[in-house]
Coordinates of C-alpha atoms in Angstrom, one line a residue:
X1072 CA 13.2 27.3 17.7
X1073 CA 10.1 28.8 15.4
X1074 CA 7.7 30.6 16.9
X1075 CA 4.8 28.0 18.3
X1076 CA 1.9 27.0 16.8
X1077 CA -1.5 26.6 18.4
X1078 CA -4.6 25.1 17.9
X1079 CA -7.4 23.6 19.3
X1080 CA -6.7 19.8 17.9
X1081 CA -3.4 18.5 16.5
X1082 CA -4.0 15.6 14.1
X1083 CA -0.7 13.2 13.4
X1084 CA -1.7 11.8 10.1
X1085 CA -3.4 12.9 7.2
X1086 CA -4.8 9.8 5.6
X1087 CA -8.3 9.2 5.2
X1088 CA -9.7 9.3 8.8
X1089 CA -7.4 12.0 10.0
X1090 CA -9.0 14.5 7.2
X1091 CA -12.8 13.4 7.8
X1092 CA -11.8 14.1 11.5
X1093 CA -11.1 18.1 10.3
X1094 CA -14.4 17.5 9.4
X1095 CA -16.4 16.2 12.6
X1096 CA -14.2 18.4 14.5
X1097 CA -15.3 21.2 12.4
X1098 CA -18.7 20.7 12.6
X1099 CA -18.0 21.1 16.6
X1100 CA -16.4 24.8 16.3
X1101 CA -12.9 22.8 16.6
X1102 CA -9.7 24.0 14.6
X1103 CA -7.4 21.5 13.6
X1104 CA -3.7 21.4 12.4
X1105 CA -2.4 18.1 10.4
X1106 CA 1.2 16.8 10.2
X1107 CA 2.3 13.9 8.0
X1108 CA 5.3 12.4 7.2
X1109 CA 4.2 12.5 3.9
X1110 CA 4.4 15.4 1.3
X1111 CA 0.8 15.6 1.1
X1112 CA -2.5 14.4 2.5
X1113 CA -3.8 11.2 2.0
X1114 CA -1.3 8.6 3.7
X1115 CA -1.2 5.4 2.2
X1116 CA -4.4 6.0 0.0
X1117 CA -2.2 8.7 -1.7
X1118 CA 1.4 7.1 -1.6
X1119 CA 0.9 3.6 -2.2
X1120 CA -2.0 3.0 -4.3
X1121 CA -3.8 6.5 -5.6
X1122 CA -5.2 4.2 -8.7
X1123 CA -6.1 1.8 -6.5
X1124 CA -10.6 1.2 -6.5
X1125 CA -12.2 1.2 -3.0
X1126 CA -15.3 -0.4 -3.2
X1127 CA -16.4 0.0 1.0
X1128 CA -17.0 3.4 0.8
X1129 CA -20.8 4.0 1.7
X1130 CA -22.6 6.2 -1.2
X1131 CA -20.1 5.5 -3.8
X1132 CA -19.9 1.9 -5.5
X1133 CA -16.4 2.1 -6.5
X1134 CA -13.7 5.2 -6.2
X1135 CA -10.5 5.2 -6.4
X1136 CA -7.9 6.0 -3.3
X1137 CA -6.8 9.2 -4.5
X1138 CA -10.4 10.0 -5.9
X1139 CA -11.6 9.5 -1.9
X1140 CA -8.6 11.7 -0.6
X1141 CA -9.9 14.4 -3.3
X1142 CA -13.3 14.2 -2.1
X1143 CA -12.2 14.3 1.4
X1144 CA -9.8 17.6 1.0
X1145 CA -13.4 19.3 -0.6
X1146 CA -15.4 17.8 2.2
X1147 CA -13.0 19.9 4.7
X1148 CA -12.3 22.3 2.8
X1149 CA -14.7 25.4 4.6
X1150 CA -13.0 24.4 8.1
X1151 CA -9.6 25.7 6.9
X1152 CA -7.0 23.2 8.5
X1153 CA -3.9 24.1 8.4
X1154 CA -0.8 20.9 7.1
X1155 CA 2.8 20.2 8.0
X1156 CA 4.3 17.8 5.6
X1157 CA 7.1 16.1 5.6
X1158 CA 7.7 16.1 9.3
X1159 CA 7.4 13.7 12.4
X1160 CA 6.4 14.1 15.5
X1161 CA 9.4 12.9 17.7
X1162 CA 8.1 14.4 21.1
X1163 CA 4.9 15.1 23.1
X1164 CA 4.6 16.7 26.7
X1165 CA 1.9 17.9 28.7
X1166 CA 2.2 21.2 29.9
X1167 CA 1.2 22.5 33.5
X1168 CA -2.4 23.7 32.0
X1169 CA -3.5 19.9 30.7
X1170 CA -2.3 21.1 27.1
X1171 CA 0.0 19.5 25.1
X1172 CA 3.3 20.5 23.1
X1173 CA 4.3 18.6 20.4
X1174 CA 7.9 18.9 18.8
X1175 CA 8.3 17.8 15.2
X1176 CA 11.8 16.1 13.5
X1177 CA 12.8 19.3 12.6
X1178 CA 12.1 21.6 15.7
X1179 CA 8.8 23.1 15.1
X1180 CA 6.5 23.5 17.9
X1181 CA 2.6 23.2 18.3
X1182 CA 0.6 23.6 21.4
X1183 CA -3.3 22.0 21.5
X1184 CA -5.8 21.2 23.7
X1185 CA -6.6 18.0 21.8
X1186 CA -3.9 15.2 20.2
X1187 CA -5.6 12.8 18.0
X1188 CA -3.6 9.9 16.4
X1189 CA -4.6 8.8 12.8
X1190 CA -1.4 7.3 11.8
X1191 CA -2.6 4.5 10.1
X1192 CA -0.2 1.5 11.1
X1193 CA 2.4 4.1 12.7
X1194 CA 5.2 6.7 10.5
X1195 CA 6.1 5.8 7.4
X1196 CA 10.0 5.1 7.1
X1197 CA 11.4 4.4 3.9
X1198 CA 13.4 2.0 2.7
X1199 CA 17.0 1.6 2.3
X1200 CA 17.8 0.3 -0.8
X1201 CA 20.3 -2.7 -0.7
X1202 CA 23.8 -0.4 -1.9
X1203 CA 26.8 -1.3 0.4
X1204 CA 27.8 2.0 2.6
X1205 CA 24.6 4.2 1.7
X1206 CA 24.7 5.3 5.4
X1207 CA 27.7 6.9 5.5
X1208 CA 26.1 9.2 3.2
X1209 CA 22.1 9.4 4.6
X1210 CA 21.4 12.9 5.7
X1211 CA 24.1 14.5 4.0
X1212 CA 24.1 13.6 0.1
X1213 CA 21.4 11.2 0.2
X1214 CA 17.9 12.0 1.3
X1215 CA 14.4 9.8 1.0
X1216 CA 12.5 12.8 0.4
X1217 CA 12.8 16.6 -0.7
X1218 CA 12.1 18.6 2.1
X1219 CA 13.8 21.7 0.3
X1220 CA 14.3 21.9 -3.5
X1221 CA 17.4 24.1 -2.8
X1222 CA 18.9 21.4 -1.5
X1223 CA 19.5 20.1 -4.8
X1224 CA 20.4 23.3 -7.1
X1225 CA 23.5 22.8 -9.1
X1226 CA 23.9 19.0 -7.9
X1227 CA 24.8 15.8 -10.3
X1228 CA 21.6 14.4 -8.7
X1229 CA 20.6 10.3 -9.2
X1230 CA 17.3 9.4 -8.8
X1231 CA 16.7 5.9 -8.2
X1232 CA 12.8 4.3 -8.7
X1233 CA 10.2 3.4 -11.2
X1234 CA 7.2 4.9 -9.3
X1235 CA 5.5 8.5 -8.8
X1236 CA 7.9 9.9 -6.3
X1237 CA 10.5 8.7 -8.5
X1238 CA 9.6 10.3 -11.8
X1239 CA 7.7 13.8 -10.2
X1240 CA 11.0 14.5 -8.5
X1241 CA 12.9 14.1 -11.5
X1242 CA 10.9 16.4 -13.8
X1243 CA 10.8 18.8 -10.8
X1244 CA 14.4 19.2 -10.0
X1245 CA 15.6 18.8 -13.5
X1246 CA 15.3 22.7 -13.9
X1247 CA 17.3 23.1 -10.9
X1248 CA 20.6 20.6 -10.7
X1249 CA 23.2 20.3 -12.7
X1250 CA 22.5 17.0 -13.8
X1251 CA 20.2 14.7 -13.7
X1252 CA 20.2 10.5 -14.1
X1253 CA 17.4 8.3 -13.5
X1254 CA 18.2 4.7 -12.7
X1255 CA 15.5 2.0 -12.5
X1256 CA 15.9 -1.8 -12.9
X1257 CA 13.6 -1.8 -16.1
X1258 CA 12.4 0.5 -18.8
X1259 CA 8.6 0.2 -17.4
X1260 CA 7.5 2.2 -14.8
X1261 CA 4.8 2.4 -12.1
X1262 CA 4.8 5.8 -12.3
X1263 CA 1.7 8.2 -14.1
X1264 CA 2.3 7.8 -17.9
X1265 CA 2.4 11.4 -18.7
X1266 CA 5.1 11.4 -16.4
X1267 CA 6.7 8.7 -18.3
X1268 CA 6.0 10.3 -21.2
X1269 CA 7.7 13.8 -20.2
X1270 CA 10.5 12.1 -18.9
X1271 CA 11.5 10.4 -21.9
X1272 CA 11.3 13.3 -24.1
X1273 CA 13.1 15.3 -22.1
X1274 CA 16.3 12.0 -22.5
X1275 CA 15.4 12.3 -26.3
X1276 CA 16.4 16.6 -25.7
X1277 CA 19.5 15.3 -24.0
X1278 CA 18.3 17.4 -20.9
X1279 CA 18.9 14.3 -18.6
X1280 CA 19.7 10.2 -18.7
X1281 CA 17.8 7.8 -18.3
X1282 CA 20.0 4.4 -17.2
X1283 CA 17.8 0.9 -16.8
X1284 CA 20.1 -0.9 -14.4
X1285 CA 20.5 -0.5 -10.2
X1286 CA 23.3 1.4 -8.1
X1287 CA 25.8 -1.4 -6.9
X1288 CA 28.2 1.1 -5.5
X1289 CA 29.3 4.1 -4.4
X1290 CA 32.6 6.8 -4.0
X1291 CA 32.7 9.7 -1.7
X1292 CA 34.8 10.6 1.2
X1293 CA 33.1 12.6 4.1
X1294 CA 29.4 11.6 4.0
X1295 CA 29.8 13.8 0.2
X1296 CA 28.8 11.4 -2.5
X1297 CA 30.8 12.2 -5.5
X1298 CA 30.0 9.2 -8.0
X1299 CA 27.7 6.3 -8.5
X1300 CA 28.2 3.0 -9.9
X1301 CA 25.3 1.5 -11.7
X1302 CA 25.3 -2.4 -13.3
X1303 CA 22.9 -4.5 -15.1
X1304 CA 21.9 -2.7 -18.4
X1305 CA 23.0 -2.8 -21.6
X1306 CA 26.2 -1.1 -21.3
X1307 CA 27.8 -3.1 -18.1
X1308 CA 28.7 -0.8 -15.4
X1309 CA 28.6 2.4 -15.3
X1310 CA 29.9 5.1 -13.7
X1311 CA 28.1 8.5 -13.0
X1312 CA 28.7 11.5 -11.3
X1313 CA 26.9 12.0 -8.5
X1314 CA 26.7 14.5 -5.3
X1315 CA 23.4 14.0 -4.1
X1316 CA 20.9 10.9 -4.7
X1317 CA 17.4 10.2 -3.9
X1318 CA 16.4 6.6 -3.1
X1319 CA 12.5 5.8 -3.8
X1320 CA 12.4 2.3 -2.8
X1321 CA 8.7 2.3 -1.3
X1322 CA 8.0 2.8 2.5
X1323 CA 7.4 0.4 5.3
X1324 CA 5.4 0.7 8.5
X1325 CA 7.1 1.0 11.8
X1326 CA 4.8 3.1 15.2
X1327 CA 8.1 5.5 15.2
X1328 CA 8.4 7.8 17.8
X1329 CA 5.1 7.5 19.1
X1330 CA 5.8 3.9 20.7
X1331 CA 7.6 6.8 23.4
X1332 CA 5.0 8.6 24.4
X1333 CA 4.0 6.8 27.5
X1334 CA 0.4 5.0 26.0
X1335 CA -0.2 1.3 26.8
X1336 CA 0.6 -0.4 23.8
X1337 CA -1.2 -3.6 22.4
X1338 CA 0.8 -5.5 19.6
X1339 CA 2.6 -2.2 18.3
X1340 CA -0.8 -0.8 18.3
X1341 CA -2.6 1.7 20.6
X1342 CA -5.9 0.7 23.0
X1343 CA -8.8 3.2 23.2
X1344 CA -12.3 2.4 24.5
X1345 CA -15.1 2.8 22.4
X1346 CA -17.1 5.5 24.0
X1347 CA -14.2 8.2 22.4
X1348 CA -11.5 6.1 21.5
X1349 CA -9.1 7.9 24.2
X1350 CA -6.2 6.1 25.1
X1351 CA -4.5 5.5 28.5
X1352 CA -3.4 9.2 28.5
X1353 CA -6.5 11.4 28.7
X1354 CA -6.9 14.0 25.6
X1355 CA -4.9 11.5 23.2
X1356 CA -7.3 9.7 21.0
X1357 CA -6.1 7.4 18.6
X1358 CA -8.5 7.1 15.4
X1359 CA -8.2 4.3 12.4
X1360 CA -5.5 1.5 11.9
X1361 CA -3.4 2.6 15.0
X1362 CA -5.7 2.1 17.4
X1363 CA -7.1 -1.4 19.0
X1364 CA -10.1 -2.7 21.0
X1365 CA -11.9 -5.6 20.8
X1366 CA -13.7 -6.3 17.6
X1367 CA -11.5 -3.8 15.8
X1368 CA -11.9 -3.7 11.8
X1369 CA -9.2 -2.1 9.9
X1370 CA -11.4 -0.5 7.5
X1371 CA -11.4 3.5 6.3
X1372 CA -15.8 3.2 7.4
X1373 CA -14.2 2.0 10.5
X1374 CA -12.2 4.9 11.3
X1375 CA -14.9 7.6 10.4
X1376 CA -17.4 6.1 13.3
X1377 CA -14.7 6.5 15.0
X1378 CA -13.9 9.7 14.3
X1379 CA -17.2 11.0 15.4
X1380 CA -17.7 9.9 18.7
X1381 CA -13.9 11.0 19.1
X1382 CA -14.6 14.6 18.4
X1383 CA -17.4 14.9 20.7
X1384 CA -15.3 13.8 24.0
X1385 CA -13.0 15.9 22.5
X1386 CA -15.3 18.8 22.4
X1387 CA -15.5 18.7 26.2
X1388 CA -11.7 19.3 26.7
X1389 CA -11.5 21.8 24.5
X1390 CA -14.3 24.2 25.2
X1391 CA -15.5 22.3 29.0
X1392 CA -18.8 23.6 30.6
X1393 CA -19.9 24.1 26.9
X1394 CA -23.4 22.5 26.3
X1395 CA -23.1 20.4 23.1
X1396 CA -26.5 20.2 21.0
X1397 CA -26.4 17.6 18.8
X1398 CA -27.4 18.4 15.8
X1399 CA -27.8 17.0 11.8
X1400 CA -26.3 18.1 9.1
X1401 CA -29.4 17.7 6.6
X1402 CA -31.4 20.2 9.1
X1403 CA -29.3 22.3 11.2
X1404 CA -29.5 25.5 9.5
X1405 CA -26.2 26.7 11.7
X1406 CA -24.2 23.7 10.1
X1407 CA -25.0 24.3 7.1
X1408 CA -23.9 27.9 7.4
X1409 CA -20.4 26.3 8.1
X1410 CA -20.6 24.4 5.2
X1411 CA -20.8 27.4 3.0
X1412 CA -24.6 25.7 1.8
X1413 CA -26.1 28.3 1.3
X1414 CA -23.5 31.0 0.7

C-alpha cells in the first residue's frame, strides 16, 4: 500500500462541475485532490464530444466542450489541485475522527475531511467489443486503457477504433512495441485529422498497418493473446500477430462502485437537498448529473450553483468554528490575491 494522501476535499470526477468546484473550494482556503477514471480532466466534455459547441454557458455565446474544460483548468489553475487519472474509487470509510478514506482500483489511499461526488451519470466503463472469448484475455493482454506505457514495449500490439483514443494511442506506443496494426471498420475516422494524417504516413513508411475490417477472432492459450483474426476488408481475413490489444469501442455509464457506499439512491442517482447538496451521509455531497432533488436540470450551469453553496457547508466541516465572510470576487481585495490578479 502507497503512502496516503491527504487533503482537505477529495473530488470523484473531473468533468466540468468537479473542476469549477477546485475553484469555489478555493476561493474558501479549501485544497482539493481529483480522481477520474479518465486520463484527463474534463469527463464526458473531453471524451465524448471535445468538438462538440455548448451554447448554455453564461458569458460565452457558443464554445466548444474541450474549449470550456480549457478555460476551466485556467480558471483553477492558482489553487493547485492535485489529479489521479485513470483510477476508481472502489471503497470509502469513515474513520474514528469523522474523516474519510478513500481506496482507489489500484490501492492508493486518500484521507479528507470533505468527499464531493461529480461523477456525472456515475464511472465510465468501457465497452466490450462483440469478439467471441475477449474475457479470457481482459486484464492480461487486453486492456481498455494505458495505465502504463511499459506495459506495451516490445508487444505485436492491435489497436482497434476510429476515434481519438484510438489513433493518440497508436502514434504514442508506436515507438515503443514491436508492432503495431490498427483495425477499424472503415477508412474514415472520428479521430483529429492531424492524427489521421500522421497515422497514415507513418503506413506509407511501413512503420505500422493500417487494416480497414473488425477482429472476429482470437488465439491464445493462458489469458496471453498471441494472434488476431480480422475479416471484412479487401483482403478477406486476416491474420495478425498479436500479444496485447486495446479495444476503444466508446464508454457507457454505469454508478460503479459508488452504488456501495451506503447513500440512498433515487433511480441510480444520488439525493441531496438543496441548501448544500449533501447526501444521506453527512460530508458526502454529490454535485452535477449524479445527484437528484426535485426540479433537478441536468445542465453544466446547473451543477456550478451547485457547486457553490456545496463548498460553503463544506467549509464548515473542514475548518468548524471558522467565521466565513462572504465575500465577491470583483471587490475582495484578499480573493483576488488568490487569483494571482494582481501579481
Amino acid at each position: 500500500m502507497t503512502e496516503t494522501i491527504k487533503t482537505d476535499v477529495l473530488i470523484v470526477g473531473a468533468g466540468p462541475v468537479g473542476l469549477f468546484a477546485v475553484f469555489e473550494l478555493g476561493l474558501l482556503d479549501m485544497k482539493c485532490h481529483l480522481i477520474d477514471i479518465l486520463d484527463r480532466p474534463g469527463g464526458q466534455c473531453a471524451e465524448l464530444y471535445p468538438e462538440k459547441p455548448i451554447y448554455d454557458i453564461p458569458g460565452w455565446p457558443m464554445i466548444s466542450a474541450q474549449g470550456l474544460v480549457d478555460k476551466l483548468m485556467e480558471q483553477i489553475h492558482p489553487f493547485k489541485p492535485e489529479f489521479t487519472f485513470n483510477r476508481m474509487v472502489s471503497s470509502l470509510e469513515r474513520l474514528e475522527d469523522g474523516s474519510f478514506r478513500v481506496i482507489t482500483d489500484e490501492g492508493e489511499a486518500f484521507e479528507a475531511k470533505v468527499v464531493v461526488i461529480a461523477a456525472g451519470g456515475g464511472s465510465f466503463q468501457p465497452k466490450r467489443p462483440p469478439i467471441p472469448g475477449i474475457e479470457a484475455y481482459e486484464g492480461k493482454s487486453v486492456f481498455y486503457s494505458v495505465r502504463r506505457m511499459e506495459e506495451f514495449r516490445g508487444h505485436d500490439l492491435v489497436i482497434v477504433g476510429g476515434g481519438d483514443s484510438a489513433l493518440d494511442w497508436t502514434l504514442n506506443l508506436q515507438p515503443i512495441a514491436k508492432s503495431v496494426t490498427l483495425v477499424h471498420r472503415r477508412p474514415e475516422f472520428r479521430a483529429a485529422p492531424d492524427s489521421v494524417n500522421k497515422m497514415y504516413a507513418m503506413q506509407e513508411m511501413k512503420e505500422l498497418k493500417f487494416l480497414v475490417g473488425q477482429v472476429s477472432g482470437l488465439a491464445g492459450a493462458d489469458s496471453q493473446l498471441s494472434s488476431a483474426t480480422i475479416k471484412g476488408g479487401p483482403d478477406g481475413d486476416v491474420e495478425v500477430p498479436c500479444t496485447r490489444m486495446l479495444p476503444f469501442f466508446g464508454l457507457t455509464m454505469k454508478l460503479g462502485p459508488i452504488a456501495e457506499w451506503g447513500l440512498n439512491l433515487h433511480e441510480n442517482l444520488i439525493p441531496v437537498d438543496t441548501e448544500k447538496f449533501q447526501t444521506s451521509v453527512p460530508g458526502i455531497f454529490a454535485v452535477g448529473d449524479i445527484n437528484w432533488y426535485p426540479g433537478k436540470l441536468k445542465l453544466i450551469l446547473s451543477g456550478f450553483h451547485e457547486v457553490a453553496l456545496m463548498s460553503q457547508a463544506a467549509k464548515r466541516i473542514v475548518s468548524p468554528g471558522e467565521r466565513i465572510v462572504f465575500q465577491y470576487t470583483t471587490s475582495s481585495t484578499s480573493l483576488q490575491k488568490k487569483l494571482g490578479v494582481h501579481d
